[in-house]
Coordinates of C-alpha atoms in Angstrom, one line a residue:
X1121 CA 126.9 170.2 120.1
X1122 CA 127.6 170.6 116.3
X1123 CA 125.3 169.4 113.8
X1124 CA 125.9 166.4 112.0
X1125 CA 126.5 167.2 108.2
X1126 CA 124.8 164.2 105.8
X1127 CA 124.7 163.8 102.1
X1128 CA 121.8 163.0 100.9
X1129 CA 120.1 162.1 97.7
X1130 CA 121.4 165.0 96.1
X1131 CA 123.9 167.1 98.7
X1132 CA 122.9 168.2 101.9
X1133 CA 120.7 170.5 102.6
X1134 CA 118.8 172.6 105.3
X1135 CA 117.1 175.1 107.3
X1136 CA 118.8 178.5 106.7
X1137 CA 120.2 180.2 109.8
X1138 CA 118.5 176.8 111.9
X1139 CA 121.5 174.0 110.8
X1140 CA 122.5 175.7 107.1
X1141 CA 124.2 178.4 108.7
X1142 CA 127.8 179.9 107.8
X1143 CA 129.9 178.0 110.5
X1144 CA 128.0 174.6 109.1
X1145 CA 128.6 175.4 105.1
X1146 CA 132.3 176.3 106.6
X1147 CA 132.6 172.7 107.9
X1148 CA 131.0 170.9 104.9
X1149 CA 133.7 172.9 102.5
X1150 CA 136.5 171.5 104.7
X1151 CA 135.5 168.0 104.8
X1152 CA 135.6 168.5 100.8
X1153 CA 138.9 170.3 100.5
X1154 CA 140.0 167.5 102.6
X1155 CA 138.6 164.6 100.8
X1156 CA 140.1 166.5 97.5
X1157 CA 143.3 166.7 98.8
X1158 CA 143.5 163.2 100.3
X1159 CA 142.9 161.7 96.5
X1160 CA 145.8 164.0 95.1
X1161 CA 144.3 167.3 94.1
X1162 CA 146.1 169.8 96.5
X1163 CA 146.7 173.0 94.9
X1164 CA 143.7 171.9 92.2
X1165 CA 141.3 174.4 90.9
X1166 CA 137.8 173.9 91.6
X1167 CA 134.5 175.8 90.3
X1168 CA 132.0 177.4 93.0
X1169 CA 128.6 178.8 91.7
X1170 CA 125.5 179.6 93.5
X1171 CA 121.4 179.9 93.1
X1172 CA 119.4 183.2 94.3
X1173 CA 118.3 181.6 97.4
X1174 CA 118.6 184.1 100.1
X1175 CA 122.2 184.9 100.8
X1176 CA 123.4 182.3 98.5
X1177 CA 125.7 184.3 97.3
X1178 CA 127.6 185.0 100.3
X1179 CA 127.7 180.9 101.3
X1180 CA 129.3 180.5 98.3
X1181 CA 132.5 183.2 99.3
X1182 CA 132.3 181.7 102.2
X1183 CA 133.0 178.2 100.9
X1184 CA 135.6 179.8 98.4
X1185 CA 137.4 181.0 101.2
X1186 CA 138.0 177.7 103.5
X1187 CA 139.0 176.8 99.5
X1188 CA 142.0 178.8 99.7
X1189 CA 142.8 178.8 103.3
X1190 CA 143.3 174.9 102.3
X1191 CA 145.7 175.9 99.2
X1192 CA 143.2 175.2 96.5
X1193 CA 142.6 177.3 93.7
X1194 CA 139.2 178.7 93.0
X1195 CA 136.8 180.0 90.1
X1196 CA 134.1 181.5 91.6
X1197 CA 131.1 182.7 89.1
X1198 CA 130.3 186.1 89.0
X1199 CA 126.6 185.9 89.8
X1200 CA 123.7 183.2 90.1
X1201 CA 124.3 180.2 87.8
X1202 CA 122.8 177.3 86.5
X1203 CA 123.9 173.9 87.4
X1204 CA 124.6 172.3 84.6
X1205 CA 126.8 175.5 83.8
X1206 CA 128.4 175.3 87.0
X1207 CA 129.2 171.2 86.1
X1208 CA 130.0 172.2 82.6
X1209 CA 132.5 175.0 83.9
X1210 CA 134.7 172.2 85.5
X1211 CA 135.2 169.9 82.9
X1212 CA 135.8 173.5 80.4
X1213 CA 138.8 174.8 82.8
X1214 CA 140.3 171.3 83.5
X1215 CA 138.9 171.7 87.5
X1216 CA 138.9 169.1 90.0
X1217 CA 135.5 169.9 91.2
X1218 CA 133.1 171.9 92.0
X1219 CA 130.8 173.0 94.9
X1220 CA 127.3 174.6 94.2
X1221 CA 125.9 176.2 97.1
X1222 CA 121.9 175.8 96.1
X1223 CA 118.4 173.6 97.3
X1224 CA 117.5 173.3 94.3
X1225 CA 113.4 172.8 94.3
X1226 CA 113.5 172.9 97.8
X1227 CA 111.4 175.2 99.8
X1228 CA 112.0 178.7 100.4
X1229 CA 113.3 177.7 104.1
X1230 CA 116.1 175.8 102.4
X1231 CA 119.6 176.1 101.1
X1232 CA 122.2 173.5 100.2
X1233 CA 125.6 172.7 98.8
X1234 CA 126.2 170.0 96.4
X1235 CA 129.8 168.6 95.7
X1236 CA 130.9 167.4 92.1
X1237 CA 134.1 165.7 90.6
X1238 CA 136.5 166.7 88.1
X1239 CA 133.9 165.3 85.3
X1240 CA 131.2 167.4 86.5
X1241 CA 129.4 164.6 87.7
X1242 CA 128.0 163.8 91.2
X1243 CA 130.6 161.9 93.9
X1244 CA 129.5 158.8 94.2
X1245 CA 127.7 157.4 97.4
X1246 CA 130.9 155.9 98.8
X1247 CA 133.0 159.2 98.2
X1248 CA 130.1 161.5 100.0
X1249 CA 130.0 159.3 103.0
X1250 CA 134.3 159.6 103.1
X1251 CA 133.3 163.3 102.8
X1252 CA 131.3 163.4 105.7
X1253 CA 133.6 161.4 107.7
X1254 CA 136.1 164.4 107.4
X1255 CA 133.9 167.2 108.2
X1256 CA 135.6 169.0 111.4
X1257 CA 133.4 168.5 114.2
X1258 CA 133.8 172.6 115.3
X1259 CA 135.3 175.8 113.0
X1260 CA 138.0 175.2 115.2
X1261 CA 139.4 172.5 112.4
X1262 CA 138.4 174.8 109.2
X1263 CA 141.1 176.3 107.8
X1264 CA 140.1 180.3 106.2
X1265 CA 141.7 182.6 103.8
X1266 CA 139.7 186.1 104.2
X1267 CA 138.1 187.0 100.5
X1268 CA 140.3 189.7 100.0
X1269 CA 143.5 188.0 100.6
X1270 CA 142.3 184.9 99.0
X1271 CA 141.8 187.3 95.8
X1272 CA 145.2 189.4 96.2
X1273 CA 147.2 186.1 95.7
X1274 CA 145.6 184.7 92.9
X1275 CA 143.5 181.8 95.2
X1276 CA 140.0 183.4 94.1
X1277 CA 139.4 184.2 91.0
X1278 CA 135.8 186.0 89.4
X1279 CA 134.6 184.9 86.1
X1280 CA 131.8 184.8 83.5
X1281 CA 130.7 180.8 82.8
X1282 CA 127.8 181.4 79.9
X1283 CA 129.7 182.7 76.8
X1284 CA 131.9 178.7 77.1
X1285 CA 128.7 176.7 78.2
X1286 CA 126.6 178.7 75.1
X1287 CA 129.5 177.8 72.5
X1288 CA 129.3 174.2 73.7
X1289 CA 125.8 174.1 73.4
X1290 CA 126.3 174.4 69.7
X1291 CA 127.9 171.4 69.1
X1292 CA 125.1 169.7 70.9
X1293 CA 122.6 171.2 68.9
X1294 CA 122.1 173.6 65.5
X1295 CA 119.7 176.0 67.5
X1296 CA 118.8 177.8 64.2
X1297 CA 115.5 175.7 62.7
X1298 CA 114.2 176.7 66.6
X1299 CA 115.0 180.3 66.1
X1300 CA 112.9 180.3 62.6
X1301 CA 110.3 178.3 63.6
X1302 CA 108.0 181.1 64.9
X1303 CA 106.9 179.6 67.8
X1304 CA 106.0 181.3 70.7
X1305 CA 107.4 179.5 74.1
X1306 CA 106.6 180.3 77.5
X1307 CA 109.5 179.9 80.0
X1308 CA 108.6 179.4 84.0
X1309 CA 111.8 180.6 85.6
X1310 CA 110.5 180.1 88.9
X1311 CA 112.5 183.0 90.0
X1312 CA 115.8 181.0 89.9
X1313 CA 119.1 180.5 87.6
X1314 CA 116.8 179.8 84.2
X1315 CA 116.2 183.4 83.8
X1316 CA 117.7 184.7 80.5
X1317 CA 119.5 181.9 78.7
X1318 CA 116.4 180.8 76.6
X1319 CA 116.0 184.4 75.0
X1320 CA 119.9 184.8 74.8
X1321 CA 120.4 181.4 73.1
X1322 CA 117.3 181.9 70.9
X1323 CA 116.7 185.4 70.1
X1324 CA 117.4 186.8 66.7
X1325 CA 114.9 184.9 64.6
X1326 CA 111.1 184.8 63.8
X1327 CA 110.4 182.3 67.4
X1328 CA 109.0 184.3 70.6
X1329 CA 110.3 183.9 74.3
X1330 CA 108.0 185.1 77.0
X1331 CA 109.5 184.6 80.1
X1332 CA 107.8 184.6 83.6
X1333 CA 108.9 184.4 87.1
X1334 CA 112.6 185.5 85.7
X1335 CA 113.3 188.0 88.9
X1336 CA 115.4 187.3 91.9
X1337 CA 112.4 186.8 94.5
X1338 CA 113.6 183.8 97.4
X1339 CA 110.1 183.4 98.5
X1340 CA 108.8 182.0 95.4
X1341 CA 105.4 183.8 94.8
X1342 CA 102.9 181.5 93.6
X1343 CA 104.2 178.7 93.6
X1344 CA 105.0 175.9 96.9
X1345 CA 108.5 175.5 96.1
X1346 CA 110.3 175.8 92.8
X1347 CA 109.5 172.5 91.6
X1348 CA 108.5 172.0 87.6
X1349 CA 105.3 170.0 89.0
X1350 CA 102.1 170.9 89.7
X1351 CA 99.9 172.9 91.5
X1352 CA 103.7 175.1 91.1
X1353 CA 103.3 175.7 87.2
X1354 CA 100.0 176.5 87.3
X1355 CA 100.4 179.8 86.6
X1356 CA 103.1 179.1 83.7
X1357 CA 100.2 176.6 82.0
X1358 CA 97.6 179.1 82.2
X1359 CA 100.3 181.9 80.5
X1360 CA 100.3 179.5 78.0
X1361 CA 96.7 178.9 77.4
X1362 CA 96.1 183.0 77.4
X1363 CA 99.1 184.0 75.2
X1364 CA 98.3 181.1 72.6
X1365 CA 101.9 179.6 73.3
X1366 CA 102.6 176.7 71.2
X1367 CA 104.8 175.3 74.8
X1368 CA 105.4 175.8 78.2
X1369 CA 108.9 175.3 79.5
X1370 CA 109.8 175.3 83.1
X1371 CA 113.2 175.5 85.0
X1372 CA 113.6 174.8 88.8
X1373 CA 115.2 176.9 91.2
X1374 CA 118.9 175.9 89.4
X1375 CA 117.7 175.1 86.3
X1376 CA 119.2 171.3 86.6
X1377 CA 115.4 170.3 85.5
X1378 CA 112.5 170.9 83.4
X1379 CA 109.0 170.5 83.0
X1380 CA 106.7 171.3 79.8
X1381 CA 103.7 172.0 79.3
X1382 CA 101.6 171.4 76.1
X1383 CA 99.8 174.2 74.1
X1384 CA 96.3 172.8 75.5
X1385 CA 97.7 173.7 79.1
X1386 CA 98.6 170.3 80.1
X1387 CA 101.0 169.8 82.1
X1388 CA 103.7 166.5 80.2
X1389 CA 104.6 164.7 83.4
X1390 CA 107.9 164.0 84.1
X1391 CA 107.9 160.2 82.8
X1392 CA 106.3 161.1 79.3
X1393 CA 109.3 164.0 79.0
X1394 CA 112.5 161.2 79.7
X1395 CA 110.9 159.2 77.4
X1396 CA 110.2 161.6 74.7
X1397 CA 113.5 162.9 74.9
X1398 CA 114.6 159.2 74.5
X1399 CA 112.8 158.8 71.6
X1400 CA 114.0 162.1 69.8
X1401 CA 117.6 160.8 70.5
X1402 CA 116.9 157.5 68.7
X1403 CA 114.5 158.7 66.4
X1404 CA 115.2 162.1 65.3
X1405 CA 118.8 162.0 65.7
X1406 CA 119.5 158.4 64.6
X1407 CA 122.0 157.8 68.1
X1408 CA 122.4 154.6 69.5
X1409 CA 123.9 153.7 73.2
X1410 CA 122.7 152.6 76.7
X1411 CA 119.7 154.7 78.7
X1412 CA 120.4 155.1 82.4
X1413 CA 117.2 155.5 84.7
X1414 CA 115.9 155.5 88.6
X1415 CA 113.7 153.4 89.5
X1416 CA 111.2 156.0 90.1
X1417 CA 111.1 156.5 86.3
X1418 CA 109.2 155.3 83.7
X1419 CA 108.8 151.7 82.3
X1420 CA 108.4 153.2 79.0
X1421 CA 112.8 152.9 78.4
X1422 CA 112.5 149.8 78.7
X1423 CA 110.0 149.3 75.7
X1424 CA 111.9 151.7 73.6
X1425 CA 115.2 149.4 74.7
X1426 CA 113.6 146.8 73.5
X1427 CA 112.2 148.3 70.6
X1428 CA 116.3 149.8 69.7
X1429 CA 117.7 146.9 70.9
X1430 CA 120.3 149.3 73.2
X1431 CA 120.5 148.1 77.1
X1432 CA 118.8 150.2 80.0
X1433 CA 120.3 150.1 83.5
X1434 CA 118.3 151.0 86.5
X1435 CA 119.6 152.6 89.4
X1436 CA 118.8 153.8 92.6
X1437 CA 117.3 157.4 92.8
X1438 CA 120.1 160.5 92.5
X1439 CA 122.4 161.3 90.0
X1440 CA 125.3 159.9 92.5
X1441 CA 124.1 156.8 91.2
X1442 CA 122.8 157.9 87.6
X1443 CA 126.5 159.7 87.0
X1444 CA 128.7 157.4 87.4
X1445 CA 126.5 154.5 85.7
X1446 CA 126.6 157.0 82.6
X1447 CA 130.0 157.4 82.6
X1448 CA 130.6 153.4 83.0
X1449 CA 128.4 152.8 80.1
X1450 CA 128.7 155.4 78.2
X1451 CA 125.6 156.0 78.0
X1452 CA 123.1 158.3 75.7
X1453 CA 120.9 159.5 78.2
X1454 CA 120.3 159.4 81.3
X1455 CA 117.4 160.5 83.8
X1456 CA 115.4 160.8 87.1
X1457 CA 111.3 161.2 88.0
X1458 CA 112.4 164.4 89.1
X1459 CA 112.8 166.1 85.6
X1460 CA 116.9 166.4 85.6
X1461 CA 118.1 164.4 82.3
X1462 CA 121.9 164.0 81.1
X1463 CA 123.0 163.4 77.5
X1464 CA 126.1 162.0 76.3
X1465 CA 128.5 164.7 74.9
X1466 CA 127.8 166.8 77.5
X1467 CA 128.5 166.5 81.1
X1468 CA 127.1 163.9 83.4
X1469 CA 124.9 166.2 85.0
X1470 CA 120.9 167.7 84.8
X1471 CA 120.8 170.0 82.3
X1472 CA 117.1 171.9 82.3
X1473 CA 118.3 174.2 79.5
X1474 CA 119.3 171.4 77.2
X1475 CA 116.9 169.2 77.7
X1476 CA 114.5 172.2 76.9
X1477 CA 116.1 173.0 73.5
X1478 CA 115.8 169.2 72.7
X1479 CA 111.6 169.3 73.0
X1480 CA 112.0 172.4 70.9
X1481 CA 114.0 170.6 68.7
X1482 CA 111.8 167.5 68.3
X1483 CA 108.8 169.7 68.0
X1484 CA 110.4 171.4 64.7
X1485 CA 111.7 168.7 63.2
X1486 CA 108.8 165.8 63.5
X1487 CA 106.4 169.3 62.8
X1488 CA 104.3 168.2 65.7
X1489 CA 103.0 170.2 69.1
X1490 CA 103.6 168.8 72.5
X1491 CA 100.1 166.8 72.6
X1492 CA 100.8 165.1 69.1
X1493 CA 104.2 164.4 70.5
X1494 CA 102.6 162.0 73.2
X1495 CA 100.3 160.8 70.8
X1496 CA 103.2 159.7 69.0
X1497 CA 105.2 158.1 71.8
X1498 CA 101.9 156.4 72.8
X1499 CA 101.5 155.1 69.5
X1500 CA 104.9 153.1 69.9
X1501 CA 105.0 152.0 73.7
X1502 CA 101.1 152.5 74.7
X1503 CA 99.8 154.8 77.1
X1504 CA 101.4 154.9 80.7
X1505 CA 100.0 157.1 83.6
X1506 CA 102.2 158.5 86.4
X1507 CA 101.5 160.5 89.6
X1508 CA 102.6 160.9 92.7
X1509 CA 101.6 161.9 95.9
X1510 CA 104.0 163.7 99.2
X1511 CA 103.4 163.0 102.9
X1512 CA 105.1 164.1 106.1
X1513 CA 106.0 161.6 108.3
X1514 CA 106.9 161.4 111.9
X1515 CA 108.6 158.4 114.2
X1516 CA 111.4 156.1 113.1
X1517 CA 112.4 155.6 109.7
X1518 CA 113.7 151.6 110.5
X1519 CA 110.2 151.2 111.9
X1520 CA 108.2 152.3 109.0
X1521 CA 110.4 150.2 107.1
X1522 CA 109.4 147.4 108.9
X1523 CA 106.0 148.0 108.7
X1524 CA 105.8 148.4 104.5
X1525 CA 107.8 144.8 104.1
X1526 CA 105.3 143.1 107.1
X1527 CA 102.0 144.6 104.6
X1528 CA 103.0 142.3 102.1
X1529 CA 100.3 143.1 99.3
X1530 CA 99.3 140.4 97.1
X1531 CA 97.1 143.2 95.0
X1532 CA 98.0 147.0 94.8
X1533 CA 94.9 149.2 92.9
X1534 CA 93.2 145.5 91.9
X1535 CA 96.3 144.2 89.9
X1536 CA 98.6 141.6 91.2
X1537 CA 102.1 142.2 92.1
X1538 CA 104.6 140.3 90.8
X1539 CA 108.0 141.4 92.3
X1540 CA 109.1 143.6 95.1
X1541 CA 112.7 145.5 94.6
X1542 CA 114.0 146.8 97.8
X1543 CA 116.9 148.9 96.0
X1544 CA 116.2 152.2 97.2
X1545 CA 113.0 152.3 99.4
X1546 CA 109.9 149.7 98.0
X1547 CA 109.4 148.8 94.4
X1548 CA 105.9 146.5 93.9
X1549 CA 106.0 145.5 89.8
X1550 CA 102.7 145.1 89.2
X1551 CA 101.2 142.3 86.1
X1552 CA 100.5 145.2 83.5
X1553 CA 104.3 145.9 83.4
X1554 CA 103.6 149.0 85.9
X1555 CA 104.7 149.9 89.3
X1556 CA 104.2 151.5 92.8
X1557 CA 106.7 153.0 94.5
X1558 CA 107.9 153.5 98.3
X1559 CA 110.1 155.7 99.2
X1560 CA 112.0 158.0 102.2
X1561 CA 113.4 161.0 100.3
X1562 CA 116.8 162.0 100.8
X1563 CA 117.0 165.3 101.3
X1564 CA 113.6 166.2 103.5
X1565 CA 111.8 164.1 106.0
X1566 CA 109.2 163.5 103.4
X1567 CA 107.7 160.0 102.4
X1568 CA 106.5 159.8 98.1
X1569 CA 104.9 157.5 97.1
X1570 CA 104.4 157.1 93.2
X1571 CA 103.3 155.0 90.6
X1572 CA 102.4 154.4 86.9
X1573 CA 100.4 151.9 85.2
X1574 CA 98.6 151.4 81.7
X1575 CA 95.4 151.6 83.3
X1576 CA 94.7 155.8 83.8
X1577 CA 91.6 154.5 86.2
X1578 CA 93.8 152.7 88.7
X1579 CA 95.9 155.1 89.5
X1580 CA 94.2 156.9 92.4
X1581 CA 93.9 153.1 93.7
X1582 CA 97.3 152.2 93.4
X1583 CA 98.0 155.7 95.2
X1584 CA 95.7 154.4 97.5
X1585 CA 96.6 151.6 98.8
X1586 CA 100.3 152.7 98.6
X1587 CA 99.4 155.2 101.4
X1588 CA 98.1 152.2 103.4
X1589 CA 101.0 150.5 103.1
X1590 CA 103.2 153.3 104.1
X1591 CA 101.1 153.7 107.1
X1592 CA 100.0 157.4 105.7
X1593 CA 96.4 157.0 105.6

């Protein structure tokens, strides 16, 4: 019986050579080719890139190749790529889409192909599902244009995406102050698609790259999974520490993310980065316009909304839903609790290496490290104090659901809820303006459970008692 292909939070994903196998990734290209062609793109061109999983480069021909056996054109990079290349790539040579064949901070195990539209952007939840309703139960209903014919007519076509996406970059930002600033930065590759663009975009000046992790290795040496969280970037943080770094930057697996890390070794959660870089966009920069976030982010947008007076939407988690609310809104910025921000003027998608250049940009123009740069953003919305914790789960799904809306918890960590938001898994607001949340992830049969409050001694309560609600502990 064929496996059944779903979208999740971010793509589908899975087990390499268990369900993410050649025959499956052929099916999943079909049902996009067909979806593409049903909404009026036959004979489009569409962008195909890849991470340095293990044989990732090989899905990605073969999804290039049910491509052209369907009549469409494709651009196929010439080696592992970032993401928000790969997105940037599509909107650069007028594409229809894209497909990226990657798992992003998935385990080693993993692999997984993501699907974008002719904006860069993620399709949006009600597109994926018409995706999946296409997909050919069997290879029987794949159409397949060898490689080598595909490439003798014209259908596939190699090329080079960095020297476009590194000219765009500079009418997002004058790299130049960075490159004089003589600092010394620490890059985490965790062995993926991050790997050389922060010394090619910054060398030439009086600042230092050292770069770690920056091989093609698909088992990830010490680290879990390529994830810019800890206990992963521990070894980046203490690189920092030992070279006397002034920051840590870290890229996942496809470099759609980043973490940092401060010059004491301290790791800047994922909250305290969206809402730094929000604050650089207002402050430093002087732009105005909407903020986009998950509700797994950080109540600190809203304060700075308030304090800008621009609107902040919430949405549920994924950039399928962040994308297209960006693009609605035109928003400035727009992010997730994972570490993948978007900025207006570039494509709606992650960007890890943007985002990076931003911090770097914020530290030389307010003159500040990374620890006075929270000390700043403190000073204007108060302190806030994030963490989150991963569980396993077996049984049903529905009846765990059940189970979290029967708890029914007048106090979470000693402080009163005041609202529960059932948008995308469990959302308890709690009465110092913080949160816990609930939640099934999408891509892994994994239950997180996160929160963030003013008080930084609640926080292992909160986490607590949110693991008693969800039946974890």
């Amino acid at each position: 019986m064929s496996h059944t292909i779903r979208f999740g939070t971010d793509g589908w994903r899975g087990v390499i050579a268990e369900d993410y196998t050649f025959a499956n990734v052929r099916r999943a290209t079909q049902g996009y080719a067909s979806y593409m062609i049903r909404h009026g793109k036959a004979g489009a061109t569409f962008v195909i890139g890849h991470d340095k999983r293990f044989h990732s480069e090989n899905f990605a021909l073969a999804a290039a190749e049910v491509m052209a056996g369907n009549g469409l054109k494709v651009l196929l990079t010439d080696g592992a790529t970032p993401t928000p290349v790969i997105a940037f790539s599509v909107v650069h040579h007028k594409a229809a889409g894209a497909i990226n064949i990657t798992a992003s901070h998935n385990p080693p195990t993993d692999n997984g192909f993501k699907v974008r539209n002719e904006f860069g952007g993620a399709i949006d939840p009600e597109g994926l599902k018409e995706i999946e309703s296409l997909i050919p139960e069997d290879q029987s209903n794949v159409k397949r244009m060898p490689a080598s014919e595909a490439e003798a007519k014209g259908l596939i076509q190699r090329f080079d995406p960095a020297p476009a996406y590194i000219e765009h970059l500079k009418e997002l930002i004058d790299v130049e102050p960075i490159k004089q600033a003589g600092l010394k930065i620490v890059v985490d590759c965790m062995w993926g698609n991050g790997a050389g663009w922060f010394p090619r975009i910054l060398s030439g000046g009086k600042t230092e790259v050292i770069e770690i992790h920056n091989e093609r290795n698909p088992i990830f040496p010490e680290m879990k999974r390529p994830e810019p969280i800890p206990p992963n970037i521990n070894v980046g943080l203490k690189k920092t520490v030992d070279s006397g770094a002034d920051v840590l930057l870290i890229t996942d697996g496809d470099a759609d993310r980043v973490g940092v890390g401060d010059e004491k070794g301290n790791f800047i959660n994922q909250l305290q980065v969206y809402a730094l870089l929000a604050l650089y966009l207002l402050e430093v920069r002087g732009e105005r316009g909407a903020i986009v976030k998950t509700l797994s982010t950080t109540s600190m947008l809203e304060k700075l909304g308030k304090m800008y007076n621009i609107p902040v939407y919430e949405t549920g988690v994924g950039f399928k839903f962040v994308a297209p609310k960006m693009l609605e809104t035109n928003a400035m910025i727009g992010g997730e609790e994972s570490g993948g921000y978007a900025f207006r003027g570039n494509v709606p998608e992650r960007d890890g290496i943007l985002a990076g250049l931003y911090i770097l940009d914020m530290m030389v123009k307010l003159q500040r490290k990374p620890s006075e740069l929270i000390d700043l953003l403190f000073s204007k919305v108060g302190p806030h104090f994030y963490d989150r914790i991963d569980r396993t789960f077996t049984g049903e799904r529905s009846a765990r659901e059940q189970a979290i809306l029967a708890a029914n918890p007048t106090t979470i960590g000693g402080l009163k809820v005041t609202g529960l938001n059932t948008t995308d898994g469990f959302k308890f607001s709690l009465e110092d303006g913080g949160w816990l949340l609930i939640r099934f992830s999408g891509t892994e049969p994994i239950m997180r459970v996160y929160c963030e409050t003013t008080h930084k001694d609640r926080v292992p309560y909160i986490l607590k008692d949110g693991l008693k609600i969800a039946g974890l502990e």
